[in-house]
mmCIF file with all atom_site columns, C-alpha atoms in Angstrom:
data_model
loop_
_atom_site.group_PDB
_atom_site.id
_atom_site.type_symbol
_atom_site.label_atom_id
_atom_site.label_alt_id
_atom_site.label_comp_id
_atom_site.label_asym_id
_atom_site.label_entity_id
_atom_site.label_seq_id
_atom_site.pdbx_PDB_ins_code
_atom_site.Cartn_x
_atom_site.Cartn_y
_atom_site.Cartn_z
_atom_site.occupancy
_atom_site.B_iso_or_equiv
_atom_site.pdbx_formal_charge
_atom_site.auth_seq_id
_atom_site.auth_comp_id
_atom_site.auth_asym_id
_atom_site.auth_atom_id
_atom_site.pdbx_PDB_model_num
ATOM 1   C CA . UNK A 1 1   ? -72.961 34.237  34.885 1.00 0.00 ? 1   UNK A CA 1
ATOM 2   C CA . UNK A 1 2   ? -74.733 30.924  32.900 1.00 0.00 ? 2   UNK A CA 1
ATOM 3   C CA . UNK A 1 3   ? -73.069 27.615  33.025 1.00 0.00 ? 3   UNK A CA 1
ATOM 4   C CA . UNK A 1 4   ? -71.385 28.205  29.572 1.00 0.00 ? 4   UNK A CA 1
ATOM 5   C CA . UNK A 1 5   ? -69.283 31.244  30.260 1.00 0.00 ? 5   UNK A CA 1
ATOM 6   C CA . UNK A 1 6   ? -67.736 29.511  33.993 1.00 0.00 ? 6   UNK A CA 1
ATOM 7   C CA . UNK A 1 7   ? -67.086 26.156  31.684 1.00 0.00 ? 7   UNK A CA 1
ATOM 8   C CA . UNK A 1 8   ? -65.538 28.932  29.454 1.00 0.00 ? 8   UNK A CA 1
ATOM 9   C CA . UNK A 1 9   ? -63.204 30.688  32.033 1.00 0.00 ? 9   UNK A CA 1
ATOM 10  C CA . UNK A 1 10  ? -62.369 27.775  33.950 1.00 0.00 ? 10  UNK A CA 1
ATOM 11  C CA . UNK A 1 11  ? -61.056 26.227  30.002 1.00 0.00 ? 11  UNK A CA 1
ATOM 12  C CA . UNK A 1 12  ? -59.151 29.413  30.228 1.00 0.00 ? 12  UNK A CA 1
ATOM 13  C CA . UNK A 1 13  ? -57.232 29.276  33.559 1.00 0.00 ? 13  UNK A CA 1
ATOM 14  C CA . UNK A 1 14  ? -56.279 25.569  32.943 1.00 0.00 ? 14  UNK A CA 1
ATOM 15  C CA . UNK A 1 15  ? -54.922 26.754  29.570 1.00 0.00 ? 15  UNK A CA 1
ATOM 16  C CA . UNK A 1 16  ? -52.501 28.885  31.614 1.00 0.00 ? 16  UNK A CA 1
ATOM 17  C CA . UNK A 1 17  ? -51.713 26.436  34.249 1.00 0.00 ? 17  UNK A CA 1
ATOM 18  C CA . UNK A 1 18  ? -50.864 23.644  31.778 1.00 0.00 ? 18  UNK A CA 1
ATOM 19  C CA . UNK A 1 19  ? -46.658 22.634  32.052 1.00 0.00 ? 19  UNK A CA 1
ATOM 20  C CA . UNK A 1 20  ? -44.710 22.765  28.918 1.00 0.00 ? 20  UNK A CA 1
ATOM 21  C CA . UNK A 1 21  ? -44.498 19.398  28.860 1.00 0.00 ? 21  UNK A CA 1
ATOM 22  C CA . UNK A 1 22  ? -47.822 19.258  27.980 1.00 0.00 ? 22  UNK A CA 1
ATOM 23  C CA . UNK A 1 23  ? -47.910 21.643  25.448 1.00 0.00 ? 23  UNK A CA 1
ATOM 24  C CA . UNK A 1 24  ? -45.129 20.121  23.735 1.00 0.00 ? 24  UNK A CA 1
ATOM 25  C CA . UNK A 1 25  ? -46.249 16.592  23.921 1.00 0.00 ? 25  UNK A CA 1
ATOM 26  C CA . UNK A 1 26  ? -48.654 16.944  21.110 1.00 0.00 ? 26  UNK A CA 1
ATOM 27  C CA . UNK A 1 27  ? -46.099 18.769  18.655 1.00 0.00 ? 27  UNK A CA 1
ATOM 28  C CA . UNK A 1 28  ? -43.342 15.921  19.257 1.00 0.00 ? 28  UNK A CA 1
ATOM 29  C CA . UNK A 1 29  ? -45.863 13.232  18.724 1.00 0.00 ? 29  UNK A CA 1
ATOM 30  C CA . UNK A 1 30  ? -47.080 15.559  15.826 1.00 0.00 ? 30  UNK A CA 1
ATOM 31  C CA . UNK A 1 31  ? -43.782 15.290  14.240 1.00 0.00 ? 31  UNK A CA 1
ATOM 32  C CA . UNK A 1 32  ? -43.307 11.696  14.894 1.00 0.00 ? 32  UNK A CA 1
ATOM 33  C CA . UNK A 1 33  ? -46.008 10.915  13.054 1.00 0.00 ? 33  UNK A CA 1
ATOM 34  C CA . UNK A 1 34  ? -45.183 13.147  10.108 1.00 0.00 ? 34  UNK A CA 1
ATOM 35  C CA . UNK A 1 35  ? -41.650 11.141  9.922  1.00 0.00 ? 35  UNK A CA 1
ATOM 36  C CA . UNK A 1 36  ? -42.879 7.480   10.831 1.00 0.00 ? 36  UNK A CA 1
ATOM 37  C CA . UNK A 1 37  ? -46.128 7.920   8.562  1.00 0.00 ? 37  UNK A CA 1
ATOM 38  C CA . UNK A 1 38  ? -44.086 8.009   5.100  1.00 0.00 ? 38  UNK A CA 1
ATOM 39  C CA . UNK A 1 39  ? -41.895 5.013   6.085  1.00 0.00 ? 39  UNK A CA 1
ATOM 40  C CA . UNK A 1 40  ? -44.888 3.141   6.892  1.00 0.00 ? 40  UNK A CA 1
ATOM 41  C CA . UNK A 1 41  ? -46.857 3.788   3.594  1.00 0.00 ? 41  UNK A CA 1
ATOM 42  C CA . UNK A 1 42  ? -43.722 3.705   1.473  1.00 0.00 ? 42  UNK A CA 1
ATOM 43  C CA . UNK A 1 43  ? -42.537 0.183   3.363  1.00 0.00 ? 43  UNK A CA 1
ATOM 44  C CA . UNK A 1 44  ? -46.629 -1.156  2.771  1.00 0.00 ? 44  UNK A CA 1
ATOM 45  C CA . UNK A 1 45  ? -46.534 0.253   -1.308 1.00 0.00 ? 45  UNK A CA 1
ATOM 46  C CA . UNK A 1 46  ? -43.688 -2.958  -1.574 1.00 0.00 ? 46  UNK A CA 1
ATOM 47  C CA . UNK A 1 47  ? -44.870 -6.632  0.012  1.00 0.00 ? 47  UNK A CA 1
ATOM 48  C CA . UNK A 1 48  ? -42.926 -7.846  -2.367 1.00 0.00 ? 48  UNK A CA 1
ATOM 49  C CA . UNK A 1 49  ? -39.669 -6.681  -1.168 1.00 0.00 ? 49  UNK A CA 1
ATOM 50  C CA . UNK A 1 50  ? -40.926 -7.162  2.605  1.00 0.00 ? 50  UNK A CA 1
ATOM 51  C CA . UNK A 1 51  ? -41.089 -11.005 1.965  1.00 0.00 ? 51  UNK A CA 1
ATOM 52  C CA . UNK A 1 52  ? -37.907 -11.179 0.175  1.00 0.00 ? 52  UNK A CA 1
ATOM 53  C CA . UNK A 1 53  ? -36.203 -8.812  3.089  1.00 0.00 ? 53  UNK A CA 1
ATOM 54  C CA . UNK A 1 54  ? -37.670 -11.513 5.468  1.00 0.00 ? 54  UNK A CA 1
ATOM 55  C CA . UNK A 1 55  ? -36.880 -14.402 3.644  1.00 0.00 ? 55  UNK A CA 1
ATOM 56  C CA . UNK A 1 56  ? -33.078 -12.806 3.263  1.00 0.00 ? 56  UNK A CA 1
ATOM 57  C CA . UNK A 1 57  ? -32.728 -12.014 7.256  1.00 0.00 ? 57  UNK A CA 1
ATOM 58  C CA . UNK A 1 58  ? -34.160 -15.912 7.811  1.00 0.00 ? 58  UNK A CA 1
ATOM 59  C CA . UNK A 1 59  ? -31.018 -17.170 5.840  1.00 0.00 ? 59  UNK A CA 1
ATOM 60  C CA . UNK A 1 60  ? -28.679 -14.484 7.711  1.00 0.00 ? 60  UNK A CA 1
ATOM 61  C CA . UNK A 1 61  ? -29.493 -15.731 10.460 1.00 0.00 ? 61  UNK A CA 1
ATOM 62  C CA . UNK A 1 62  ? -29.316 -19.915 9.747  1.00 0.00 ? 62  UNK A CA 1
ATOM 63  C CA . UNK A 1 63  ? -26.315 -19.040 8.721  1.00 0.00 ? 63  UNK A CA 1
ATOM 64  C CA . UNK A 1 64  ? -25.143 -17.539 11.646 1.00 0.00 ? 64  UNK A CA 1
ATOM 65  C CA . UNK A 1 65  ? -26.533 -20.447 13.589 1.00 0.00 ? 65  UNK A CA 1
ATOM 66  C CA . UNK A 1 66  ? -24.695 -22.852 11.903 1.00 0.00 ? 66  UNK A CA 1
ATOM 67  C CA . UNK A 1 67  ? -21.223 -23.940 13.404 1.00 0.00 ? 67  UNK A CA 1
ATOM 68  C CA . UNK A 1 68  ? -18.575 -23.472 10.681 1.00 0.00 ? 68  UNK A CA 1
ATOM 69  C CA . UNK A 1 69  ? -16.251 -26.399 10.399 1.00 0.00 ? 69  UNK A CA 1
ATOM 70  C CA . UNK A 1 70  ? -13.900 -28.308 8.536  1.00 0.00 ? 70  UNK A CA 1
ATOM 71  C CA . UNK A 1 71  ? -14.132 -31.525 9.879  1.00 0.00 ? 71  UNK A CA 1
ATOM 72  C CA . UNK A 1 72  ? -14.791 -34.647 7.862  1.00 0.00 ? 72  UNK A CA 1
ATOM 73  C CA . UNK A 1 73  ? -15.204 -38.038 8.043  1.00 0.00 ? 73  UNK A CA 1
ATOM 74  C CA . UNK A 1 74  ? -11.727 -39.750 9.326  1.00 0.00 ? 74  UNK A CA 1
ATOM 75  C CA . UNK A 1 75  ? -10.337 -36.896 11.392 1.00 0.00 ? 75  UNK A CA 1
ATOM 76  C CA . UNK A 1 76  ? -9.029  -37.817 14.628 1.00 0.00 ? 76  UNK A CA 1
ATOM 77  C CA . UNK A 1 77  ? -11.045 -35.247 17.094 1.00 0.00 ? 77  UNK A CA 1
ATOM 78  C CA . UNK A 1 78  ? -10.739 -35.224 21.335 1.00 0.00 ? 78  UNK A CA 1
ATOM 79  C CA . UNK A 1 79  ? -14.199 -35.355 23.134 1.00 0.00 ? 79  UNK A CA 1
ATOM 80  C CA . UNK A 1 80  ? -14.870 -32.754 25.780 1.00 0.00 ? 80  UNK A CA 1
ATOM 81  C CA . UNK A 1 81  ? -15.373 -34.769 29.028 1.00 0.00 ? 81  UNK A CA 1
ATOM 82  C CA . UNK A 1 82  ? -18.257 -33.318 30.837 1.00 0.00 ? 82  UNK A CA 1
ATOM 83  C CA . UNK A 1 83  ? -17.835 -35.423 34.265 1.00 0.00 ? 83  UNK A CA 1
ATOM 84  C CA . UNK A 1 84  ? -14.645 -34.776 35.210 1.00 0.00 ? 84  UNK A CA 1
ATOM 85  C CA . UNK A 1 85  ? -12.758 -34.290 38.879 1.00 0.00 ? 85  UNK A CA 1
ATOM 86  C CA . UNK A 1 86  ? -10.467 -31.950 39.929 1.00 0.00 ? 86  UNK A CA 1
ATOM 87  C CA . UNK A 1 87  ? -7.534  -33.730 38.547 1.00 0.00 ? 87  UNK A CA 1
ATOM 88  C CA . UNK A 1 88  ? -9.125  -35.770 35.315 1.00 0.00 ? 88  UNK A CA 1
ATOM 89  C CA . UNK A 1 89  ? -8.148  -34.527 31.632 1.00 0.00 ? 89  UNK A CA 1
ATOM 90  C CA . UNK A 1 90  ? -10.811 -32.186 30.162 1.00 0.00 ? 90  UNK A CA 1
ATOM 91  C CA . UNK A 1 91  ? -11.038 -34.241 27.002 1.00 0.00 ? 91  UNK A CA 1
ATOM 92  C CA . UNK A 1 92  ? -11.074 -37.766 25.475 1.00 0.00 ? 92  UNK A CA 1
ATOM 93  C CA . UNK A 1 93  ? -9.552  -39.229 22.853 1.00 0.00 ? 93  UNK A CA 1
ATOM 94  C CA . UNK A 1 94  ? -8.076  -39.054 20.124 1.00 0.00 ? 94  UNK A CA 1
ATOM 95  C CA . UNK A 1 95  ? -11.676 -40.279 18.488 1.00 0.00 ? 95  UNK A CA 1
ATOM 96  C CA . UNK A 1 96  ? -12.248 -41.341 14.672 1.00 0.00 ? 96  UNK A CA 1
ATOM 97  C CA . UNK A 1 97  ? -15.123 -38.828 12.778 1.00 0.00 ? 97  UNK A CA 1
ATOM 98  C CA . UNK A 1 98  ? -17.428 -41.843 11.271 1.00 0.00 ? 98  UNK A CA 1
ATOM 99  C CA . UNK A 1 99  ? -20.147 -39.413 10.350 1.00 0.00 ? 99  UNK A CA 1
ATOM 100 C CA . UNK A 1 100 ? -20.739 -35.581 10.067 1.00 0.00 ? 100 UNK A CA 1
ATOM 101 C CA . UNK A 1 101 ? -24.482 -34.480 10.125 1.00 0.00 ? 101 UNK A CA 1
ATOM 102 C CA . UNK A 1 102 ? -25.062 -30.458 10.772 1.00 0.00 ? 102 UNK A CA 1
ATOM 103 C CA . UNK A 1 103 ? -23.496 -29.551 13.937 1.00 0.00 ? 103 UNK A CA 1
ATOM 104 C CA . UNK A 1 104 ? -23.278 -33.469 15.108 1.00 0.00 ? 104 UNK A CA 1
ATOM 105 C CA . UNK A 1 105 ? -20.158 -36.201 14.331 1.00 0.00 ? 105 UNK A CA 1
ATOM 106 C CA . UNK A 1 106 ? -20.520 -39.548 15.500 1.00 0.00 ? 106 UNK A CA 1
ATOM 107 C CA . UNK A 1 107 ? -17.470 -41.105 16.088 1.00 0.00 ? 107 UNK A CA 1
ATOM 108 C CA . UNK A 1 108 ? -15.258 -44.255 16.943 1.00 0.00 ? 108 UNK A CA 1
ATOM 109 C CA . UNK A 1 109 ? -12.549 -45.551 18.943 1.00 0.00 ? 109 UNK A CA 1
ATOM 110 C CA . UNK A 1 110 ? -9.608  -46.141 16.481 1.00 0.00 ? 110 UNK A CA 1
ATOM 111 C CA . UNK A 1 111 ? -8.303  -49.217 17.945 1.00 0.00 ? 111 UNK A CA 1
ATOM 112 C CA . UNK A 1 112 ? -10.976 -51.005 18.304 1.00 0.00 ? 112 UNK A CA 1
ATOM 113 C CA . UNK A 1 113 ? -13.637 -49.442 16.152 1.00 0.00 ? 113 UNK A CA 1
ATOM 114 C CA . UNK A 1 114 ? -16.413 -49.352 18.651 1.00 0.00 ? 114 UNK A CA 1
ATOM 115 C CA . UNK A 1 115 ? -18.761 -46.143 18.035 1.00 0.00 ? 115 UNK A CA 1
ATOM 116 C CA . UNK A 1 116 ? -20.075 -43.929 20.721 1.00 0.00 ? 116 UNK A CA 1
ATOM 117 C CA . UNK A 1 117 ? -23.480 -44.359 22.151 1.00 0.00 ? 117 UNK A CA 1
ATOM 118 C CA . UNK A 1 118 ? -24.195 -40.783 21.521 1.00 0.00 ? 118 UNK A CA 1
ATOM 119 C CA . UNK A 1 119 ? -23.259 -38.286 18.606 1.00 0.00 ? 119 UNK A CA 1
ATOM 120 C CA . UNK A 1 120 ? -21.117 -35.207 19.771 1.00 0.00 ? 120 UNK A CA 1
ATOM 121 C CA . UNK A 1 121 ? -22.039 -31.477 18.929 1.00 0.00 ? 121 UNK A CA 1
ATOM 122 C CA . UNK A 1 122 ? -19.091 -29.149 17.172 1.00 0.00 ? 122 UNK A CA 1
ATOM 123 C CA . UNK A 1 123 ? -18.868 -27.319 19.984 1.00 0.00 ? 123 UNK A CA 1
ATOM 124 C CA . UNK A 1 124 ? -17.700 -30.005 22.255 1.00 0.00 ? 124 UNK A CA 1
ATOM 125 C CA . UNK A 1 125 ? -14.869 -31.387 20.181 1.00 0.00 ? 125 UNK A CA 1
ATOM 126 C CA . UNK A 1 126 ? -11.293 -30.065 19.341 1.00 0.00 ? 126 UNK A CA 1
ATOM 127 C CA . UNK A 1 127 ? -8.992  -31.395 16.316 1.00 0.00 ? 127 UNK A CA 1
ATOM 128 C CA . UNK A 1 128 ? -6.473  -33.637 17.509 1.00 0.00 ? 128 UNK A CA 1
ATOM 129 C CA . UNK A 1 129 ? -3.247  -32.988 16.171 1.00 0.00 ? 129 UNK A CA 1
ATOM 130 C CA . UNK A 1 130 ? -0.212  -35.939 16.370 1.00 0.00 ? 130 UNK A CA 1
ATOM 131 C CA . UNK A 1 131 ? 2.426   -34.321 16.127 1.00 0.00 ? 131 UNK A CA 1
ATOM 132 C CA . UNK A 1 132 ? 3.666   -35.689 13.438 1.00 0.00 ? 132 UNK A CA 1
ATOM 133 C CA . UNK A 1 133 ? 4.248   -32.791 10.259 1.00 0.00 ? 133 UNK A CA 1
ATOM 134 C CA . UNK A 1 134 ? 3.779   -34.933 7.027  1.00 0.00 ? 134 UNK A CA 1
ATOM 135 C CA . UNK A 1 135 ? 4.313   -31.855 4.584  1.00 0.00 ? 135 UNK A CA 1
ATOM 136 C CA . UNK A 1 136 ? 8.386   -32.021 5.133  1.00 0.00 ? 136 UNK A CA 1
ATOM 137 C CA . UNK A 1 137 ? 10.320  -31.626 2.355  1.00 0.00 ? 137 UNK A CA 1
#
């Protein structure tokens, strides 16, 4: 027997050895790139609407970012109160809205009209509500 024909048996009895796994690895990835192939060349045919799908999902997502709010300049808000005891209120106030940038107020003490040192993020600050129903017929 040459060299050839053994290399050409032993090809054989690994051919019937092999798992199915194995045989049916390279039809699966076959067909995965006979369905991911079009999408790819279709998707690359359009840059145009690749850049404006980007540019849409960059918006989305600002927008999601951004708190929603209705708070304006003059609303009487409570502070959350981040070093507190056991027993201390969990917010401070009622503070004056002097300034509403993005997601930040800066606000006052009504009574005296000194501002805070720092500005306050949305998510730290509550409406204050008096009480008081000025809508009564």
């Amino acid at each position: 027997m040459s060299v050839n024909e053994l290399n050409r048996n032993s090809n054989r009895d690994n051919n019937r050895n092999t798992s199915v796994g194995e045989k049916l690895l390279p039809l699966i990835i076959g067909v995965l790139v006979k369905i991911i192939l079009p999408i790819i060349t279709a998707i690359s045919l359009h840059p145009i609407s690749i850049e404006t799908a980007n540019r849409l999902w960059e918006d989305r997502r600002k927008q999601i970012k951004r708190m929603k709010s209705n708070y304006k300049p003059g609303d009487l808000v409570l502070v959350k109160v981040f070093n507190r005891k056991k027993l201390d209120p969990f917010f401070h106030g009622p503070l004056k809205i002097v300034k509403k940038e993005l997601n930040t107020v800066t606000v006052c003490n009504p009574i005296t009209g000194e501002i805070a040192d720092r500005n306050i993020h949305l998510k730290n600050i509550v409406p204050y509500f008096t009480g008081i129903n000025l809508e009564e017929d």
